[in-house]
Short mmCIF file of C-alpha atoms in Angstrom, two decimals:
data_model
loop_
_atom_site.label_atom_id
_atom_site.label_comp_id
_atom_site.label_asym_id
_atom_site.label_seq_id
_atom_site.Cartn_x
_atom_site.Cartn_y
_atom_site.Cartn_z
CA UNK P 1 -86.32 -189.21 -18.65
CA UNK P 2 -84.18 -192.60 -17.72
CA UNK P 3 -80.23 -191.39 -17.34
CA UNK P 4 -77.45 -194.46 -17.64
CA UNK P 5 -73.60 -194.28 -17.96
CA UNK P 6 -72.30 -193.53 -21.28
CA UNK P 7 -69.71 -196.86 -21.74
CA UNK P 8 -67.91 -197.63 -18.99
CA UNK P 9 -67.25 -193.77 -18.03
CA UNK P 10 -68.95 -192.55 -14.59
CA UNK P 11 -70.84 -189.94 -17.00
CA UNK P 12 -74.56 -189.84 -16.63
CA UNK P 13 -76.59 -189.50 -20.03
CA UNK P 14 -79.89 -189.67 -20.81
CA UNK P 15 -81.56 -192.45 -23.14
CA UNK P 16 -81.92 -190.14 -25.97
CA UNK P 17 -79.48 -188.02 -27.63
CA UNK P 18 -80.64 -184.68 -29.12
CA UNK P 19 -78.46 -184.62 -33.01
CA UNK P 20 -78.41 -180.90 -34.17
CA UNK P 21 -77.53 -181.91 -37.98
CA UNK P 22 -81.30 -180.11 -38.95
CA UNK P 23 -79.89 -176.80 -36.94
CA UNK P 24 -79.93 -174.27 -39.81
CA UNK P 25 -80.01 -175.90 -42.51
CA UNK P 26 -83.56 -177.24 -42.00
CA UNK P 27 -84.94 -176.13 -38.63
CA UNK P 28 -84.16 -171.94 -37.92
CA UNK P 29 -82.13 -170.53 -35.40
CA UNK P 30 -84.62 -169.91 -32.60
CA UNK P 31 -86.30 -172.96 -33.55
CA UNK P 32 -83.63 -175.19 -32.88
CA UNK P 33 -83.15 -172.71 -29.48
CA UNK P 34 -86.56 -174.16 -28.64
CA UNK P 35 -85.95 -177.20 -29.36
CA UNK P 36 -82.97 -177.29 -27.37
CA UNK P 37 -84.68 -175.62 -24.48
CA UNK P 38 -87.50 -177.83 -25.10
CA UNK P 39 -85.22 -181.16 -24.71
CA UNK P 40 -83.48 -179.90 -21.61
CA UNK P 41 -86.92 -179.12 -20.17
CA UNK P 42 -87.86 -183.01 -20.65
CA UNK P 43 -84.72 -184.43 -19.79
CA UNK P 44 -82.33 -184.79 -22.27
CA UNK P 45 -78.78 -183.60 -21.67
CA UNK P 46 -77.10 -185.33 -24.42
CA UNK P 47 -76.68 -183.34 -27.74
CA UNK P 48 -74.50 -183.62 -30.43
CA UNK P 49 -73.17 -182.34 -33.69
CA UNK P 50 -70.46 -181.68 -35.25
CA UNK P 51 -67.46 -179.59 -37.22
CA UNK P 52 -68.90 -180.22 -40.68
CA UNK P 53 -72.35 -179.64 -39.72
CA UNK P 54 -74.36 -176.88 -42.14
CA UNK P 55 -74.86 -177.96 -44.99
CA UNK P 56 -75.91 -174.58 -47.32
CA UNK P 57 -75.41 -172.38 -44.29
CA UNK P 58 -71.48 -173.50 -44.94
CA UNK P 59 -69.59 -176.10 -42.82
CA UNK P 60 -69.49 -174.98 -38.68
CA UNK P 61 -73.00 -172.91 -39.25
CA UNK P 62 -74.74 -175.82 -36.59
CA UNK P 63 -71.77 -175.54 -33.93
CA UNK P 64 -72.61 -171.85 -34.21
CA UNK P 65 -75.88 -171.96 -33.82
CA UNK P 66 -75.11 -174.39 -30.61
CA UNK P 67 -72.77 -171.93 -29.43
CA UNK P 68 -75.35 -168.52 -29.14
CA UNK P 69 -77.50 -171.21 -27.22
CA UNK P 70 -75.31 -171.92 -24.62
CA UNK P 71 -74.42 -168.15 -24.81
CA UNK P 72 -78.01 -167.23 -23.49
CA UNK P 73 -76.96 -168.45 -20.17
CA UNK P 74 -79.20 -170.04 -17.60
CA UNK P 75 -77.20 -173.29 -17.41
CA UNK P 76 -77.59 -174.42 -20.89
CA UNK P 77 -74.35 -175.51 -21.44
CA UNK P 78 -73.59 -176.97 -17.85
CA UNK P 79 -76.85 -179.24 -18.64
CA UNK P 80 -75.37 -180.48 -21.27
CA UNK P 81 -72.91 -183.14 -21.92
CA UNK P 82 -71.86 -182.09 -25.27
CA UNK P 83 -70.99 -184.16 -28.01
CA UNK P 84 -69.04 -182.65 -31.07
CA UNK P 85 -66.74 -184.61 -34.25
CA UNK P 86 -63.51 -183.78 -36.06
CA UNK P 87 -62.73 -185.50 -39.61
CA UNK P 88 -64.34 -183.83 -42.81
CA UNK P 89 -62.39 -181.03 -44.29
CA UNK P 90 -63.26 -177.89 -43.28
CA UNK P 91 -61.27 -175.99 -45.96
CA UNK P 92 -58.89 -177.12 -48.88
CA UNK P 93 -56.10 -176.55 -47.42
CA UNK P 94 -54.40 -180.15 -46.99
CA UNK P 95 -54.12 -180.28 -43.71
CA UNK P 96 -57.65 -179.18 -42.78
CA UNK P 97 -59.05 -182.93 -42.29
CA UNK P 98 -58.70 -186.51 -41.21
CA UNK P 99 -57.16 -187.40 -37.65
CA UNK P 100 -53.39 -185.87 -37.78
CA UNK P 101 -52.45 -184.45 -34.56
CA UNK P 102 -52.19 -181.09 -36.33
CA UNK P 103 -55.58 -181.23 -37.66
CA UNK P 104 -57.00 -182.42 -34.35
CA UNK P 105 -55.30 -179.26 -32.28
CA UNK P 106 -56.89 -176.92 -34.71
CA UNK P 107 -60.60 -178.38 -35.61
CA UNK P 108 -60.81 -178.66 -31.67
CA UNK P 109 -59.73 -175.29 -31.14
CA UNK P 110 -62.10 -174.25 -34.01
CA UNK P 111 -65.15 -175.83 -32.10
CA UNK P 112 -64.37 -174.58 -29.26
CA UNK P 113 -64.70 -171.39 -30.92
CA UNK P 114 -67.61 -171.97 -32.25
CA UNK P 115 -69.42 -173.44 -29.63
CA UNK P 116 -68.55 -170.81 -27.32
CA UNK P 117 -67.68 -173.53 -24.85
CA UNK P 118 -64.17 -173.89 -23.21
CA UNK P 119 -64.00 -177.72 -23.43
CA UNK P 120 -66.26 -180.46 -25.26
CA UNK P 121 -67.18 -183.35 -23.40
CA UNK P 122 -67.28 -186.27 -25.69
CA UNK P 123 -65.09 -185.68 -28.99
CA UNK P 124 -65.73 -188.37 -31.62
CA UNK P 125 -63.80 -189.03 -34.37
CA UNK P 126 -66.20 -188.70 -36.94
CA UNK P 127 -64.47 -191.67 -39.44
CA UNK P 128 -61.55 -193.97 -38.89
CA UNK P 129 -58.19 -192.15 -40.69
CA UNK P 130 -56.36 -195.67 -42.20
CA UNK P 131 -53.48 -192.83 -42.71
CA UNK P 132 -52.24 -191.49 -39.44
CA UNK P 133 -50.84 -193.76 -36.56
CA UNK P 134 -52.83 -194.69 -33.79
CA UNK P 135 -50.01 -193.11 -31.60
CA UNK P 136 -50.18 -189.86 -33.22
CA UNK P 137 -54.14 -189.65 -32.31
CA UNK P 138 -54.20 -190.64 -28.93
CA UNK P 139 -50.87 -188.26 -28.43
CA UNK P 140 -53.09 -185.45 -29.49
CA UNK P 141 -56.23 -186.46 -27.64
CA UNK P 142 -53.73 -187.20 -24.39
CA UNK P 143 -52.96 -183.04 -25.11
CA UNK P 144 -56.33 -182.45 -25.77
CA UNK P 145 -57.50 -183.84 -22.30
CA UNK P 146 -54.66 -182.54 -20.07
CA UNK P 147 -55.30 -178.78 -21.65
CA UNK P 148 -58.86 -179.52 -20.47
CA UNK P 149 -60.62 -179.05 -23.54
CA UNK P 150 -62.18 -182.01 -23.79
CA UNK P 151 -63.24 -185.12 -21.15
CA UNK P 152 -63.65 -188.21 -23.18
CA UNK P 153 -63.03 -189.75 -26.85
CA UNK P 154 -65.27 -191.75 -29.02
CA UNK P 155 -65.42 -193.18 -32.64
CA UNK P 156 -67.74 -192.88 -35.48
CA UNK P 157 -68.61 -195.40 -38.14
CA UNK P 158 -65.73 -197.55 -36.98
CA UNK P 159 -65.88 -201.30 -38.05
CA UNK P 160 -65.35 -203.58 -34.94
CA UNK P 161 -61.33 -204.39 -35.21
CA UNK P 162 -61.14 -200.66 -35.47
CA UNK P 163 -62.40 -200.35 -32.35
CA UNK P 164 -60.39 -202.91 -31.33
CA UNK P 165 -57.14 -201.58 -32.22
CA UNK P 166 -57.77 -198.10 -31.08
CA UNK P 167 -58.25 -199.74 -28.14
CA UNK P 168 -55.13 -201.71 -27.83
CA UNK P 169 -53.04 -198.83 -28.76
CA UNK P 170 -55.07 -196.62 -26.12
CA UNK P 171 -53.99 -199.17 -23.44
CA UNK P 172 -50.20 -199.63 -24.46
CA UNK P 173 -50.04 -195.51 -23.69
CA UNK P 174 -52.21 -195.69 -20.44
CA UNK P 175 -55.15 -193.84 -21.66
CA UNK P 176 -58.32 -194.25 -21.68
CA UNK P 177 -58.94 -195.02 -25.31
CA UNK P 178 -62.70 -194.61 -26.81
CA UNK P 179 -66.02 -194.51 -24.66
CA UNK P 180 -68.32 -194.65 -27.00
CA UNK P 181 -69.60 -195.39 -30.89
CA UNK P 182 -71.54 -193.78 -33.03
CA UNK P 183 -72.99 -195.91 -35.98
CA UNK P 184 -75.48 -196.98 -38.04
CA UNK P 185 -78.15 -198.82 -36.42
CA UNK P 186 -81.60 -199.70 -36.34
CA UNK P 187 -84.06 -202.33 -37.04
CA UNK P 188 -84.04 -202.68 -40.82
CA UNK P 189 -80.15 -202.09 -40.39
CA UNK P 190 -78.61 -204.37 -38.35
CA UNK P 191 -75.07 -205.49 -39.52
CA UNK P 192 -73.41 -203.57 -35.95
CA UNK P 193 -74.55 -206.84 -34.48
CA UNK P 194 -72.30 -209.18 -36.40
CA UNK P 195 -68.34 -207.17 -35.11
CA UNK P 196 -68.88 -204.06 -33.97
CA UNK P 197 -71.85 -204.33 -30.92
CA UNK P 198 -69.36 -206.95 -29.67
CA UNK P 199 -66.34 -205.65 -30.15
CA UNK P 200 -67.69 -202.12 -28.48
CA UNK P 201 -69.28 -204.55 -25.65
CA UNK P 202 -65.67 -205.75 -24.98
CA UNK P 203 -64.19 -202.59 -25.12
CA UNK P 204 -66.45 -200.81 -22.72
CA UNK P 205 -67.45 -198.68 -25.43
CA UNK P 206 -71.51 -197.21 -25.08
CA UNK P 207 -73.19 -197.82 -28.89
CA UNK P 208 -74.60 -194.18 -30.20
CA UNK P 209 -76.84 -195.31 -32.92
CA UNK P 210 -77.70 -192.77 -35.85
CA UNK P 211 -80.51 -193.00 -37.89
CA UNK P 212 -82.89 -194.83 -35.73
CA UNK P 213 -85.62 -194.60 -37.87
CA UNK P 214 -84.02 -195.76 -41.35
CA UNK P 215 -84.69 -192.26 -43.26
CA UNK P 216 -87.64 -192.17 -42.26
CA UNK P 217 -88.39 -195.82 -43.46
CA UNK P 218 -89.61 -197.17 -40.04
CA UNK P 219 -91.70 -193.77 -39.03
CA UNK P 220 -95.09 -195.00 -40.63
CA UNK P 221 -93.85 -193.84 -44.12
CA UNK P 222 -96.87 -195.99 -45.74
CA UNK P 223 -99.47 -194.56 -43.93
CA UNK P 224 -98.08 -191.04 -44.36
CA UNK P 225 -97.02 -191.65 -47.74
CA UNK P 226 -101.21 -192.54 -47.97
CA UNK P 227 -102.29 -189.64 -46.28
CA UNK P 228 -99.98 -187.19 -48.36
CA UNK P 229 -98.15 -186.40 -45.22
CA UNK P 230 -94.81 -187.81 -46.51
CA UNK P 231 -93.05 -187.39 -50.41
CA UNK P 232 -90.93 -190.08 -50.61
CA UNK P 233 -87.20 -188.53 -52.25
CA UNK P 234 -85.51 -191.12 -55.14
CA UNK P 235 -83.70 -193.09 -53.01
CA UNK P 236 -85.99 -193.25 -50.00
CA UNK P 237 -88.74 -194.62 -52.96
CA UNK P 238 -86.24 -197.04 -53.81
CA UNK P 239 -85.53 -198.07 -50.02
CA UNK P 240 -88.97 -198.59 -49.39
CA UNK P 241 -89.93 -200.95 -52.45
CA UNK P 242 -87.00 -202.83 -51.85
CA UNK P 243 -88.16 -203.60 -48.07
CA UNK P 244 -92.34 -202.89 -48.99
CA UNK P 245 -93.05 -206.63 -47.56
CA UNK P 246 -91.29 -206.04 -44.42
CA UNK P 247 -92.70 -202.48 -43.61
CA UNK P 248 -95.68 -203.34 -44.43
CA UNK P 249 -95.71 -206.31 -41.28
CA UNK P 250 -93.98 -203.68 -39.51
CA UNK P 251 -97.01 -201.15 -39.79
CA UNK P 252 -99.88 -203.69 -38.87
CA UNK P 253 -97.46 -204.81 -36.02
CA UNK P 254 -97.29 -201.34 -34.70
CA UNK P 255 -101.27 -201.01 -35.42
CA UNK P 256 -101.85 -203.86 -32.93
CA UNK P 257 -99.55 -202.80 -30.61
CA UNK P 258 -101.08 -199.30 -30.93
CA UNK P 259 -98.22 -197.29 -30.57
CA UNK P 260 -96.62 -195.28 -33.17
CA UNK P 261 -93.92 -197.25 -35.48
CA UNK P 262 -91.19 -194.75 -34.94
CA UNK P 263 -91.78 -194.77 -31.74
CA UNK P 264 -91.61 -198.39 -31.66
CA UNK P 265 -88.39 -198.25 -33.72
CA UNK P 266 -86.61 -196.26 -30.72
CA UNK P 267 -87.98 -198.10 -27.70
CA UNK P 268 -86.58 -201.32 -29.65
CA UNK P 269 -83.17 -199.81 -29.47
CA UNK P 270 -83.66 -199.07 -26.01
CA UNK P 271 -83.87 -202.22 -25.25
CA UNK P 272 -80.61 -203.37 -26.88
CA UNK P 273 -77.99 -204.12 -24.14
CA UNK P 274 -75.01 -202.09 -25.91
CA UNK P 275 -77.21 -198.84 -26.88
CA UNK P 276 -76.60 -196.10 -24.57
CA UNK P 277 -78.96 -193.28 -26.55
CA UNK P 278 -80.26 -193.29 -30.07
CA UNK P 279 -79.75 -189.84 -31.85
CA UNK P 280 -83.03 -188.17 -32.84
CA UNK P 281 -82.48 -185.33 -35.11
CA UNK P 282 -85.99 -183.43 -35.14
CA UNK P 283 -86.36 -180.69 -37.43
CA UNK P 284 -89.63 -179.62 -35.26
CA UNK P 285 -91.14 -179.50 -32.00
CA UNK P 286 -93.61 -181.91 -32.96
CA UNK P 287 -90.85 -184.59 -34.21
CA UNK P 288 -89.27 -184.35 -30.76
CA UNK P 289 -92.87 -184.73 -29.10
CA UNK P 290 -92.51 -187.71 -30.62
CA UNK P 291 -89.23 -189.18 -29.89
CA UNK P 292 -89.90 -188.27 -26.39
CA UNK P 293 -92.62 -191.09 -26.16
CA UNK P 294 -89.84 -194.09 -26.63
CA UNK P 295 -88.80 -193.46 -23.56
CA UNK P 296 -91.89 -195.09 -21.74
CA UNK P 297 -92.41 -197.77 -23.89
CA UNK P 298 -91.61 -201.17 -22.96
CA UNK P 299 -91.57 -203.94 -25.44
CA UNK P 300 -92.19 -207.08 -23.76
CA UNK P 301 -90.42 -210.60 -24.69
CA UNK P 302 -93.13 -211.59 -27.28
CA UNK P 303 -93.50 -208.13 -29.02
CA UNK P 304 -89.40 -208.22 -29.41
CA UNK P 305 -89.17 -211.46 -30.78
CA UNK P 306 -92.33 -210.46 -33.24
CA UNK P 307 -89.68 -207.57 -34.32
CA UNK P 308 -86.64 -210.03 -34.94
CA UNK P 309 -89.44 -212.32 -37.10
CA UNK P 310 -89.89 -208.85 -39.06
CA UNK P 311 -86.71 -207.75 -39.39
CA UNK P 312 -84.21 -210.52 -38.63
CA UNK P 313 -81.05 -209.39 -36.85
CA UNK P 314 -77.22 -210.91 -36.61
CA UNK P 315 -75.54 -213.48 -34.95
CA UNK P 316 -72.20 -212.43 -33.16
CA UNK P 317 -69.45 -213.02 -35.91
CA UNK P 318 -68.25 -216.37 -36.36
CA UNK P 319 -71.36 -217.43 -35.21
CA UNK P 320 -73.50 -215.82 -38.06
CA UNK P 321 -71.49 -217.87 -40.92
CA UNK P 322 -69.62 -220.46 -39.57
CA UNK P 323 -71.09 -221.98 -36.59
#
């Protein structure tokens, strides 16, 4: 496993980031232990989740499930930097969401809880909150950090003068304002290259990108659509006839290159400058086999510029539409 700095922070993490959003309501409880053991035992001390995390299991059942891992003992939980989001509404009670400082004191202390951990490393605001001040947040997470319970902040789906302004707020109070960004990003999606990758780059912030593979769209889904290996949902049908030319490329690409097209969709975010760890989500032990393989592949000059013919990215903004 390759380790680099998450941001500008001092904090080692390594090149893939294990997402727990399949723990219980897709993968089982001691199969997402394994898996867990499974990712520390090749490298990976990154994980994260979140509050809202559980889908039919009900909202905190992943955290939990996090939590009895680290509870086993054996170092789990001081091997892993741990990652972990407040926003969504845990309850109806008004108060029980968004970024207030009130909401931030109690989801955090809720986590906590349920991750059986006394402090979080990287807490991520999950969405920007256009309601609550800037100074309000960073009060909280300035609380937050001299209680101890957790070491860094980071954002979530934030659009680049977000970023930006959390930022500029962060420095007027002397704090250390966001380390990191979690967004959308991959090579069918690539509108984080137009504001945000350069506003982050800036910044100092570490990109976090989710959904690496596009749904599934840049895993091979012809060839196991073919095979019978894959049922394409609705929208992920929809997805995939709207971009069929393009995936299609993609595929034979991959085919030459022999290497498997997710795992050439990964290793081509590893070699993005601003992109500290994709997030792979695996809902089995085979699916993080898989991941694992990005790691070692290296795209050279030609085979990356073959990808941008493929799947053409952004120009930093102005540049993109006015230069």
């Amino acid at each position: 496993m390759e380790y680099t700095h998450l941001g500008r922070t001092g904090l080692s993490v390594s090149r893939l980031c294990l997402g727990t959003m399949n723990f219980g309501p897709q993968t089982s409880e001691p199969d997402s232990h394994s898996i867990m053991d499974s990712a520390h035992e090749n490298g990976i001390n990154f994980f994260d989740t979140a509050n809202v995390y559980g889908q039919d299991k009900g909202r905190g059942a992943t955290e939990e499930i996090v939590g009895r891992f680290f509870a086993k003992g054996d170092g789990r939980r001081e091997k892993t930097v741990l990652a972990t989001k407040v926003y969504g509404n845990m309850t109806d009670y008004p108060n029980d969401g968004k970024l207030s400082a009130l909401n931030i004191r109690r989801a955090l202390d809720a986590s906590l809880k349920r991750l059986q951990t006394d402090y979080v490393d990287l807490y991520q605001f999950h969405h920007v909150d256009r309601d609550t001040p800037w100074d309000e947040i960073w009060q909280a997470i300035d609380v937050a950090i001299q209680q101890g319970k957790i070491l860094y902040a980071g954002s979530s789906n934030f659009a680049g003068w977000h970023i930006a302004t959390a930022q500029e707020a962060a420095r007027k109070r002397n704090s250390v304002g966001l380390v990191s960004e979690q967004s959308l990003y991959n090579l069918l999606t690539r509108d984080l290259e137009l504001e945000v990758i350069p506003a982050a780059q800036a910044n100092g912030l570490g990109i976090i990108p989710w959904s690496p593979l596009q749904g599934g769209l840049l895993g091979g889904v012809l060839k196991k659509n073919s095979e019978g290996k894959r049922r394409l949902e609705s929208r992920s049908a929809e997805s995939l006839a709207s971009h069929r030319p393009q995936i299609e490329a993609y595929e034979a690409f991959a085919d030459e290159l022999g290497h498997e097209p997710g795992d050439i969709a990964l290793a081509w975010l590893l070699h993005q400058p601003a992109v500290t760890a994709p997030i792979v989500g695996p809902r089995t032990q085979g699916q993080l086999d898989s991941a694992l393989r990005a790691v070692d592949l290296k795209l050279d000059a030609a085979a990356l510029a073959r990808l941008d013919e493929i799947f053409p990215g952004k120009k930093p903004a102005p540049e993109q539409y006015a230069w």
